[in-house]
Coordinates of C-alpha atoms in Angstrom, one line a residue:
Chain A
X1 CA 12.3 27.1 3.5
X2 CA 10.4 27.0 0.6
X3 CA 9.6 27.5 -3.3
X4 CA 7.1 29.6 -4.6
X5 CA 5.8 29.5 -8.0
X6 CA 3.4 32.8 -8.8
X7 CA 1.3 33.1 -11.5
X8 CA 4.7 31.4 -13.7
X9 CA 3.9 31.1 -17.1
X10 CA 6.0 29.4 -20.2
X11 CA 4.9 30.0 -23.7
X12 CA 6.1 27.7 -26.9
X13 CA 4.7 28.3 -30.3
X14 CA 2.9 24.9 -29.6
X15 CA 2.3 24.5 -26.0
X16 CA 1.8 26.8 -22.6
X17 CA 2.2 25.9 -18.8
X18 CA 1.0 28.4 -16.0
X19 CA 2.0 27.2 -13.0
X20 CA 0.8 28.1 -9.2
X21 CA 2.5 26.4 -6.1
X22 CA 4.5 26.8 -3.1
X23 CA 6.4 23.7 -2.1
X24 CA 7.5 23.0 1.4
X25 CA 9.9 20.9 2.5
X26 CA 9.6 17.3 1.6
X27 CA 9.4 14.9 -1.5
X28 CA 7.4 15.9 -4.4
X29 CA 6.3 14.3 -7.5
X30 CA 5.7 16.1 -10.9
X31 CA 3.7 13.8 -13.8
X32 CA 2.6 14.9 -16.5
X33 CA 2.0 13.6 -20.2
X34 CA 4.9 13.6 -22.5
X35 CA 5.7 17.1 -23.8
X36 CA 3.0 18.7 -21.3
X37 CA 6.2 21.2 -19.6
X38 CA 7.7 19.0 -16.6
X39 CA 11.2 19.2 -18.3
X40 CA 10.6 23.4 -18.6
X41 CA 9.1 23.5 -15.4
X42 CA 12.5 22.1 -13.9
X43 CA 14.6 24.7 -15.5
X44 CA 12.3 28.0 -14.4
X45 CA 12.0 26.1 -10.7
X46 CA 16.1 25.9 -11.2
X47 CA 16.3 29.3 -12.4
X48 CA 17.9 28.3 -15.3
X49 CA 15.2 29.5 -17.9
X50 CA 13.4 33.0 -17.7
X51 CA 9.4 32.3 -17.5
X52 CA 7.4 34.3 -19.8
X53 CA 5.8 36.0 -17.1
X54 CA 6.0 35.5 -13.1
X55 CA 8.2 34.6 -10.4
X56 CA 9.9 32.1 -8.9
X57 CA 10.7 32.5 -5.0
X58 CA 13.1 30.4 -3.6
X59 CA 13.2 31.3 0.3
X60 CA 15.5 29.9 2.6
X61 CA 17.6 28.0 -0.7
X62 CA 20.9 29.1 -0.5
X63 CA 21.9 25.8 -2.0
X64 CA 19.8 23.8 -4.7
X65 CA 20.6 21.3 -7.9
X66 CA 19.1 20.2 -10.6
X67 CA 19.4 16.8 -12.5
X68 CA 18.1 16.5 -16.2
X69 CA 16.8 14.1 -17.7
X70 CA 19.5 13.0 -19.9
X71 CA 22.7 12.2 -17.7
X72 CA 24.6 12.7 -20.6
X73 CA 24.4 16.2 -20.5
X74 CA 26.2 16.6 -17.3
X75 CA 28.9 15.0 -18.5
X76 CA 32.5 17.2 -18.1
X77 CA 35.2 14.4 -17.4
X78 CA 36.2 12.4 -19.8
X79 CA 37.0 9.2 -17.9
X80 CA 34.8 8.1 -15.0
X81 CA 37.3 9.5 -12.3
X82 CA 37.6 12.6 -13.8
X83 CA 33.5 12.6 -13.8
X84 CA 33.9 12.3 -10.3
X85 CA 36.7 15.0 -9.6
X86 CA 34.6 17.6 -11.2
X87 CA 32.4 17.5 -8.6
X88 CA 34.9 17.6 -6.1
X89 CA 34.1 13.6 -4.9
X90 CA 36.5 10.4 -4.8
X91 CA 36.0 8.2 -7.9
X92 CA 36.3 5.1 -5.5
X93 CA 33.7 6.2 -3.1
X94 CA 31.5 7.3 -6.3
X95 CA 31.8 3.9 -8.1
X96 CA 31.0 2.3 -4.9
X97 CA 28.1 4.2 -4.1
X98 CA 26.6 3.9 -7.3
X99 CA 27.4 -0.3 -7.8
X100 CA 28.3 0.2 -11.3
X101 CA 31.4 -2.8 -12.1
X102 CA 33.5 -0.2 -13.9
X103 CA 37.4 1.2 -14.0
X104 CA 38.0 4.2 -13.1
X105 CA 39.7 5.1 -16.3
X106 CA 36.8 4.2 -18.8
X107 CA 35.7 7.0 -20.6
X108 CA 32.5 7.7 -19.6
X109 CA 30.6 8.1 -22.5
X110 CA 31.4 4.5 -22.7
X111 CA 29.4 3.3 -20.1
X112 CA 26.0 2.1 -20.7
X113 CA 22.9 4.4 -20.2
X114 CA 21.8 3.2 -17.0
X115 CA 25.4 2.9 -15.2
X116 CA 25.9 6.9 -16.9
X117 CA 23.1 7.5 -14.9
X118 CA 24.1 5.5 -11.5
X119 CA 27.5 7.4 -12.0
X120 CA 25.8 10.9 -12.2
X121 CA 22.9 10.5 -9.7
X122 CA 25.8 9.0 -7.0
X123 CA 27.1 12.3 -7.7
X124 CA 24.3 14.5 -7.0
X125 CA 23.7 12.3 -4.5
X126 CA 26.4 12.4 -2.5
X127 CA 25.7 16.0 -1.4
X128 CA 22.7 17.9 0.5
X129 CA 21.1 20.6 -1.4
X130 CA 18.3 22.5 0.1
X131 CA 16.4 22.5 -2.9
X132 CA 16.8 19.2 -5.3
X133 CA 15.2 18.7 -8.6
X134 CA 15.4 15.8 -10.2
X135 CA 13.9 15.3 -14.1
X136 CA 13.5 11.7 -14.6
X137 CA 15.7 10.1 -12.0
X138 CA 14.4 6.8 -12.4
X139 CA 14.7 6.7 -16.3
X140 CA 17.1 3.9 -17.6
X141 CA 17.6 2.5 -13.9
X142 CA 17.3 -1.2 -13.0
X143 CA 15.1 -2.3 -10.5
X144 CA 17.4 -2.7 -7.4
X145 CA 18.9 0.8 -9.0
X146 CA 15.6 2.8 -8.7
X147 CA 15.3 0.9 -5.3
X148 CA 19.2 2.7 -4.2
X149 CA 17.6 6.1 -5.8
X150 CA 14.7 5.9 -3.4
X151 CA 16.7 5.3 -0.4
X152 CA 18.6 7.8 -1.1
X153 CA 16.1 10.2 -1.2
X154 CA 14.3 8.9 2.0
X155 CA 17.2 9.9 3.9
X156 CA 17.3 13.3 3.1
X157 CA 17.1 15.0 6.3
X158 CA 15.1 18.2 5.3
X159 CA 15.0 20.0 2.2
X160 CA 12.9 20.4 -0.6
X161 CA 13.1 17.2 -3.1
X162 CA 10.7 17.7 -7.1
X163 CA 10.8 14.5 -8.6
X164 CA 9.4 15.0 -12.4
X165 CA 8.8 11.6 -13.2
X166 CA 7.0 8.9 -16.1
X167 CA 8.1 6.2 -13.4
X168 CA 4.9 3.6 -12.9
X169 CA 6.2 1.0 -10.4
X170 CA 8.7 2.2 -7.9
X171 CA 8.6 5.3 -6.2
X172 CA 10.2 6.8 -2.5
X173 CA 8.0 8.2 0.5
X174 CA 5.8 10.5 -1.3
X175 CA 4.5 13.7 0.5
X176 CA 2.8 15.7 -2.2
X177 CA 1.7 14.8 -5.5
X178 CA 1.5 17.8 -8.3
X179 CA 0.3 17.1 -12.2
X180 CA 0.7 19.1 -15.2
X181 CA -3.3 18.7 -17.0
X182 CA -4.4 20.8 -20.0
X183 CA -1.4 23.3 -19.7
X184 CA -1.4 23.9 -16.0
X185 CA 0.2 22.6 -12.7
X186 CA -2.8 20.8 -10.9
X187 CA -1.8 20.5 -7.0
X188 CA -3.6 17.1 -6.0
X189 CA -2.5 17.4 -2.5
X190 CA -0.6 15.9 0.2
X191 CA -0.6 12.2 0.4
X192 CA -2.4 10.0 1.3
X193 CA -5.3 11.5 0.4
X194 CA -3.9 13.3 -3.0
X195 CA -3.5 9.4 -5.1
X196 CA -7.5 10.3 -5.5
X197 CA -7.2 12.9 -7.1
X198 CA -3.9 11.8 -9.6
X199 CA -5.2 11.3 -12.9
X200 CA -1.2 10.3 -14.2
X201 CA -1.4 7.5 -11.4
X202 CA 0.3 4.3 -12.0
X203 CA -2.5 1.4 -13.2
X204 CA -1.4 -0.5 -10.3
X205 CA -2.4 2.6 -8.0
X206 CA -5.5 3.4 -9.8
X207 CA -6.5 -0.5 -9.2
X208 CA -6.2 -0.4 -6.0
X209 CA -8.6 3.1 -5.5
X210 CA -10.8 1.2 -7.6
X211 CA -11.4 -1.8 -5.3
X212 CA -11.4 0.6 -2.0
X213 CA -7.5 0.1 -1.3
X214 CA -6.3 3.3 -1.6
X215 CA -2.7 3.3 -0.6
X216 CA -1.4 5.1 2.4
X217 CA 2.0 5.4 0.6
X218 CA 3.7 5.3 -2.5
X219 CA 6.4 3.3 -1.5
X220 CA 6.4 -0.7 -2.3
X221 CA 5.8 -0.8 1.2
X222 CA 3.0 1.2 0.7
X223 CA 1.8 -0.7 -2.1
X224 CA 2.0 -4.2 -0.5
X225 CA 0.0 -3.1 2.4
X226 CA -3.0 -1.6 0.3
X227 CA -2.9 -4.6 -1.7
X228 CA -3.0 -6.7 1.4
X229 CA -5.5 -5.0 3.3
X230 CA -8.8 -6.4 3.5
X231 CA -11.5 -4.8 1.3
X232 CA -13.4 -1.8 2.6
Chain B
X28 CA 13.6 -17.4 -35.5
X29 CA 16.4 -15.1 -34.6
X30 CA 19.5 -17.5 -33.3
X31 CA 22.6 -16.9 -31.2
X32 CA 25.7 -19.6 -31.0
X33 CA 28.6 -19.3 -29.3
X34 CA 28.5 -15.6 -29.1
X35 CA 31.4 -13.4 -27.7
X36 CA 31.5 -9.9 -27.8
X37 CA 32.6 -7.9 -25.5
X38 CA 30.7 -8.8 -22.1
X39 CA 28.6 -10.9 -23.7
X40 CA 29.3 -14.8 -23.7
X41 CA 25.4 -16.5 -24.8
X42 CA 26.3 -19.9 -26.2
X43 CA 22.7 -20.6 -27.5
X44 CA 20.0 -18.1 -27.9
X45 CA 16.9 -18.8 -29.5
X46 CA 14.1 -15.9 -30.1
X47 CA 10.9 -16.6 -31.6
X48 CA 8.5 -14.0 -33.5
X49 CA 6.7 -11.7 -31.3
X50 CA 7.1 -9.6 -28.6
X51 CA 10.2 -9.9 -26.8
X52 CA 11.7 -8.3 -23.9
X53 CA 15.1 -7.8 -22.8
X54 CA 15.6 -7.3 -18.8
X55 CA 18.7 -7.4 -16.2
X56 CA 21.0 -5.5 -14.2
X57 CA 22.4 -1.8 -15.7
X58 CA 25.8 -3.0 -17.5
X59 CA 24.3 -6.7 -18.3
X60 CA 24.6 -6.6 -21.8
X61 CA 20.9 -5.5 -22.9
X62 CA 22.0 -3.1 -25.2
X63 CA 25.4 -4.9 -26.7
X64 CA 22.8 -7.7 -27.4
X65 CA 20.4 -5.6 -29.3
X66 CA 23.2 -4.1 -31.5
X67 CA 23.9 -7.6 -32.2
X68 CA 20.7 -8.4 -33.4
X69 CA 20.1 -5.1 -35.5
X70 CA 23.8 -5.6 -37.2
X71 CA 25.2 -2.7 -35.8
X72 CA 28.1 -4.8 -34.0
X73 CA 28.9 -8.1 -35.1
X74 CA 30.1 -10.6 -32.8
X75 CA 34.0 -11.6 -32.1
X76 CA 33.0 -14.9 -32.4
X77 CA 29.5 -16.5 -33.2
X78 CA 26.9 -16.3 -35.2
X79 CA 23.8 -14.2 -35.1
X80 CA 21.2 -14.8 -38.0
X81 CA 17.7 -13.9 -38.3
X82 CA 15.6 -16.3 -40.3
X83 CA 18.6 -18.4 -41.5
X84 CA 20.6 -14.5 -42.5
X85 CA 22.9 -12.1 -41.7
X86 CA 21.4 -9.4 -39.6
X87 CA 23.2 -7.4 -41.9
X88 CA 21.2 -8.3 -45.0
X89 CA 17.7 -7.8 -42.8
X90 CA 15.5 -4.5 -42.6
X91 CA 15.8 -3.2 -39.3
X92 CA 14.5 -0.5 -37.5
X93 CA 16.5 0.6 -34.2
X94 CA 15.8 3.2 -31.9
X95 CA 19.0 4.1 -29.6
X96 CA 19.1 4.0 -25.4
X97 CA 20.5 7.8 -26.1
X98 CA 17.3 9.9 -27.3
X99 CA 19.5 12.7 -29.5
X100 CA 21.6 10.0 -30.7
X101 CA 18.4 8.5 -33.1
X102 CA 18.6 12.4 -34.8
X103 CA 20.0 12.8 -37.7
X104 CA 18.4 16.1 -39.2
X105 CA 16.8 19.2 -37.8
X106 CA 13.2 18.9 -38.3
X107 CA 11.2 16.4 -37.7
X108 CA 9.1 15.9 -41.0
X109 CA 12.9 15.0 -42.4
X110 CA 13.8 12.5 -39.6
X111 CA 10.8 10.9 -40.5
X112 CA 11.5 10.8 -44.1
X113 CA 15.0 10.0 -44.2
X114 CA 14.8 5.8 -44.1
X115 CA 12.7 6.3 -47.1
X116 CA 15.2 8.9 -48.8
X117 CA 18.1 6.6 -47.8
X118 CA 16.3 4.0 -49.9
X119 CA 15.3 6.8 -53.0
X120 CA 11.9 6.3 -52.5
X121 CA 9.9 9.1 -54.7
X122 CA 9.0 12.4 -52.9
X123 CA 5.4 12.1 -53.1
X124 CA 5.3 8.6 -51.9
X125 CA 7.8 9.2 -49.0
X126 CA 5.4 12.4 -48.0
X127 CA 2.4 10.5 -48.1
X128 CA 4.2 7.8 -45.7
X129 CA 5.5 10.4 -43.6
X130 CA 1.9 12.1 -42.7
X131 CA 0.5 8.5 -42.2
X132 CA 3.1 7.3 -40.1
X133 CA 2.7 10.2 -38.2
X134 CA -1.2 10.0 -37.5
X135 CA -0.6 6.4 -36.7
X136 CA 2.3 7.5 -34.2
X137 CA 0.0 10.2 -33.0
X138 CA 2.8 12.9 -34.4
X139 CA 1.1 14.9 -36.7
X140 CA 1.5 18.2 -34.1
X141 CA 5.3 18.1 -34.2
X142 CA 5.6 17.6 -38.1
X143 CA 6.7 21.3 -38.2
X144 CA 9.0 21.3 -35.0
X145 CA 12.6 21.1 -34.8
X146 CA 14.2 17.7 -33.0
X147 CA 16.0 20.2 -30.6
X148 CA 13.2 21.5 -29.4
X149 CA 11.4 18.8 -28.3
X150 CA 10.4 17.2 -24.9
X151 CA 12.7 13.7 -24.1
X152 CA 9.6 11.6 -24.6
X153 CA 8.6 13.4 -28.1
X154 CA 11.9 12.7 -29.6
X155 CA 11.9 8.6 -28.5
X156 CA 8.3 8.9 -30.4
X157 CA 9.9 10.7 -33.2
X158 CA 12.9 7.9 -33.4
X159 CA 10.1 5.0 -32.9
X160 CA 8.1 6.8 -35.9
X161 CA 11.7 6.8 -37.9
X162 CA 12.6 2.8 -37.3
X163 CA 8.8 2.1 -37.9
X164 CA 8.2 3.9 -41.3
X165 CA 9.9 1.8 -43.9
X166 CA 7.9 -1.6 -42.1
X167 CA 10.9 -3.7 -40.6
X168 CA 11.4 -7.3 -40.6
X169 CA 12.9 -6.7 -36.7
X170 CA 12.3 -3.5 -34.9
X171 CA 14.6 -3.1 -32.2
X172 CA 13.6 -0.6 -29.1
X173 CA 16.2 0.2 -26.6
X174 CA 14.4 1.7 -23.6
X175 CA 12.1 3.5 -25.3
X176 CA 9.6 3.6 -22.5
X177 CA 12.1 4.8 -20.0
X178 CA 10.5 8.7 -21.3
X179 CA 7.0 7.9 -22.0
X180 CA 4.0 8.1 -19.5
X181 CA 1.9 5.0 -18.6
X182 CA -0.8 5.7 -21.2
X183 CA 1.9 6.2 -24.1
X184 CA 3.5 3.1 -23.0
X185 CA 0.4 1.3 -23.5
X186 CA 0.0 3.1 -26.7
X187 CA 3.3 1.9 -27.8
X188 CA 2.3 -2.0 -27.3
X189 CA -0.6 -1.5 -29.3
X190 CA 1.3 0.1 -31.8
X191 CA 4.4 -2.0 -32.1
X192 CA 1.5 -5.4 -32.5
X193 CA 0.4 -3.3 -35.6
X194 CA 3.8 -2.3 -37.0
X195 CA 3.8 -5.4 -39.2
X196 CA 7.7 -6.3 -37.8
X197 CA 7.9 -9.8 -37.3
X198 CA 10.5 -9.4 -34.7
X199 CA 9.7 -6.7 -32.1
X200 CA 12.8 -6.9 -29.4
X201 CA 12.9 -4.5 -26.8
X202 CA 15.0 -3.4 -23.8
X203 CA 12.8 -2.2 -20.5
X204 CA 13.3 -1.0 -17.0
X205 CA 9.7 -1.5 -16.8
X206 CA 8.6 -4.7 -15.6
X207 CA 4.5 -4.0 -16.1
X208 CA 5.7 -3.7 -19.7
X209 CA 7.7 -7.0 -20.1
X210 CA 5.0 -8.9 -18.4
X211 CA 2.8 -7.6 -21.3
X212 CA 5.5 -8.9 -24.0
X213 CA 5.1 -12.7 -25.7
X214 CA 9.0 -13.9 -24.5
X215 CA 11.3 -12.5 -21.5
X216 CA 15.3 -12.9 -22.0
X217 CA 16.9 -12.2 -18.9
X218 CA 20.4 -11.4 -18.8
X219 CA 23.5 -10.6 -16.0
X220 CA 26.8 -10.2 -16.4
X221 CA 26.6 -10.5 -20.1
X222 CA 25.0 -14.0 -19.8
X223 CA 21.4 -15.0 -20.4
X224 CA 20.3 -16.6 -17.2
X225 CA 16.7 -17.2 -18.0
X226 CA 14.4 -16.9 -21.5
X227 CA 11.1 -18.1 -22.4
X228 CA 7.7 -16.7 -21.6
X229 CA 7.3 -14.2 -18.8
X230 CA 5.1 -16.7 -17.2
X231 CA 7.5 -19.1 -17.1
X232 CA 11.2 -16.7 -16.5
X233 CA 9.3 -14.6 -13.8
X234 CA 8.8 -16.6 -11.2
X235 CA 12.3 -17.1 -11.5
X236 CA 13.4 -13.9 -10.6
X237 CA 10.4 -13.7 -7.9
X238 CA 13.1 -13.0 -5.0
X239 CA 14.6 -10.5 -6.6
X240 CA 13.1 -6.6 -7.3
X241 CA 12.7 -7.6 -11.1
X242 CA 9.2 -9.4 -10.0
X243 CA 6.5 -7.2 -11.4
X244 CA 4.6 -5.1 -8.4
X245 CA 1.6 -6.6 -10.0
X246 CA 2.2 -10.2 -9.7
X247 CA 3.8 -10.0 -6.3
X248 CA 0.7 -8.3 -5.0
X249 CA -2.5 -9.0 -7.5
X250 CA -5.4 -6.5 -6.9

């Protein structure tokens, strides 16, 4: 299993991205500056926007899904259990998943930002895809919230997870870091060694390479022991 | 000073709220209340019972400039050079001043490139800095941020502080999922179940919340 990105291009009147990659099974983290392509990037890796030139393989991804950014958009139900039932899952078992305190008639437009987005990622959640893009999944979370995302995506047994993400604190069990810089997709590498070579790394991160504690993972976990760990 | 007495609205039950100019960021659970309380402050929904009065008035009678949780719900016109414009065309300012305002709170917002674009066609991050640029151009008593920073990378969000210290507001109030970012701000409300558990400065309400994930990553592990 894998996905392949040759020579993919995207041209806008006001920006480009070429893009060069394959992506192996694991969790993968796309940063970029705002409006530097992550968002496009998503949609040609989903197959859901034509590249101006190039291809995308997808090999051994007979199932995939992609998340956008704005959880709004995926909304079809207009109550929260109807939300649900469109994507064939019990509302009970959703609302529990995603610990959001709500009924499972409110409309769910009416939720807040962050429990519309509990509510949707529980949803795509609650399913294995081979291939799963996620643009922004932390965006409008809580703390404990992005905490639950993480887990979630540490248990994936297998599979191919892109996380496009602006997310400075809180992140799952990294295996490959990727950045979008001057227009193209720069592959920093596998982790741990790749955080070197991240220029979109967190301050925190980049403190920590700075005073010789380069972290070993991404994960608080991670984070604590570079922190920790005597200098040198 | 920005007051709240006996407030009820909808979750929200804050029997005596007190924020000071500055810097102020709003933290807590998803379905807290953040976002009920900043429409409160900016006037877009006013309180079952209470009172909510900024400098001694109604909320109502203040400039405010808001910028909603939803990105595409700030848009009100195609393009951006007229989202920009429109607080000032609300208010009939003359075209020649409301253009010059527009291209220099752009270069100030660092917008000047998407002048020309359509809202629809830009990135999630470029229309919150589009929205910020609209609820910062007619110079706001309070400024009111929902989230903002939930699109932006780490060096627009550091950006953004500089540039909501310069806006002139005298009230900046802000919602975040970032806790780097409220540790940066001059008070912290935070809030749970539509009650405001702790407020004051972030030195003093973090260590409040240091058992819980809302500690920054930064205090709980200094480098």
């Amino acid at each position: 299993m894998r996905l392949v990105l040759d020579h993919l291009t995207a041209c806008h009147p006001f920006w480009s991205l070429v893009a060069n990659g394959v992506f192996s099974p694991g969790v993968h983290l796309v940063s970029g500056d705002v409006g530097s392509g992550k968002s496009t990037l998503a949609l040609m890796m989903a197959g859901l926007l034509t590249p101006e030139s190039g291809t995308v393989i997808r090999e051994s991804i007979p199932q995939m899904m992609l998340s956008f950014q704005f959880p709004e958009f995926h909304i079809t139900g207009l109550s929260v259990a109807e939300e649900c039932r469109s994507w064939n899952l019990d509302p009970d078992a959703v609302i529990r998943s995603a610990g959001i305190d709500v009924a499972k008639e409110t409309p769910s437009l009416s939720l807040s930002r962050g429990e519309l987005k509990r509510l949707h990622l529980a949803c795509v959640l609650a399913r294995d895809y081979d291939l799963l893009l996620l643009d922004e999944p932390f965006s409008s979370l809580d703390c404990p919230g992005k905490e639950w995302v993480c887990r979630q995506m540490n248990k994936r047994a297998g599979g191919i997870t892109v996380i496009f993400t602006h997310e400075q604190s809180i992140f799952p069990d990294i295996d490959h870091i990727w950045e979008i810089v001057g227009g193209e997709l720069a592959d920093c590498g596998d982790m741990p060694g790749a955080v070197v070579h991240w220029q979109h790394a967190p301050p925190l991160v980049k403190k920590l390479i700075c005073t010789g504690r380069s972290p070993l993972a991404l994960t608080p976990e991670g984070i604590r022991e570079a922190a920790c760990r005597t200098r040198g | 000073m920005i007051t709240f007495e006996n407030i009820r609205y909808r979750l929200l039950a804050i029997d005596t709220l007190a924020i000071s100019p500055g810097v102020t960021s709003v933290i807590g659970p998803n379905g807290s209340g953040k976002s009920t309380l900043l429409k409160l402050c900016a006037g877009i929904a006013e309180p079952d019972r209470g009172t909510v009065l900024v400098n001694g008035r109604s909320p109502r009678e203040t400039e405010t400039g808001y910028v909603n949780e939803f990105p595409d719900r700030n848009i009100l016109f195609s393009t951006v050079t007229d989202e920009l414009a429109s607080p000032l065309r609300f208010r009939h300012t003359p075209c020649r001043e409301t253009d010059r305002s527009v291209r220099a709170c752009a270069e100030t917002m660092g917008i000047t490139r998407l002048l020309d674009r359509n809202m629809q066609d830009l990135s999630g991050g470029e229309k919150v800095l589009v929205a910020l640029a609209a609820a910062c151009i007619s110079r706001p008593r309070v400024l009111i941020l929902d989230e903002c920073d939930s699109h932006l990378d780490a060096d627009r969000c550091a950006w953004l502080d500089a540039v909501l210290r310069a806006s002139g507001a005298e009230y900046v109030i802000r919602c975040t999922q970032q806790m780097e970012t409220a540790v940066e701000g001059d008070h912290l409300v935070y809030i749970e179940g539509g009650r405001v558990l702790h407020a004051g400065m972030p030195t003093a309400v973090f260590p409040l919340l240091a058992d819980t994930p809302f500690y920054p990553l930064s205090w709980r592990w200094p480098v």
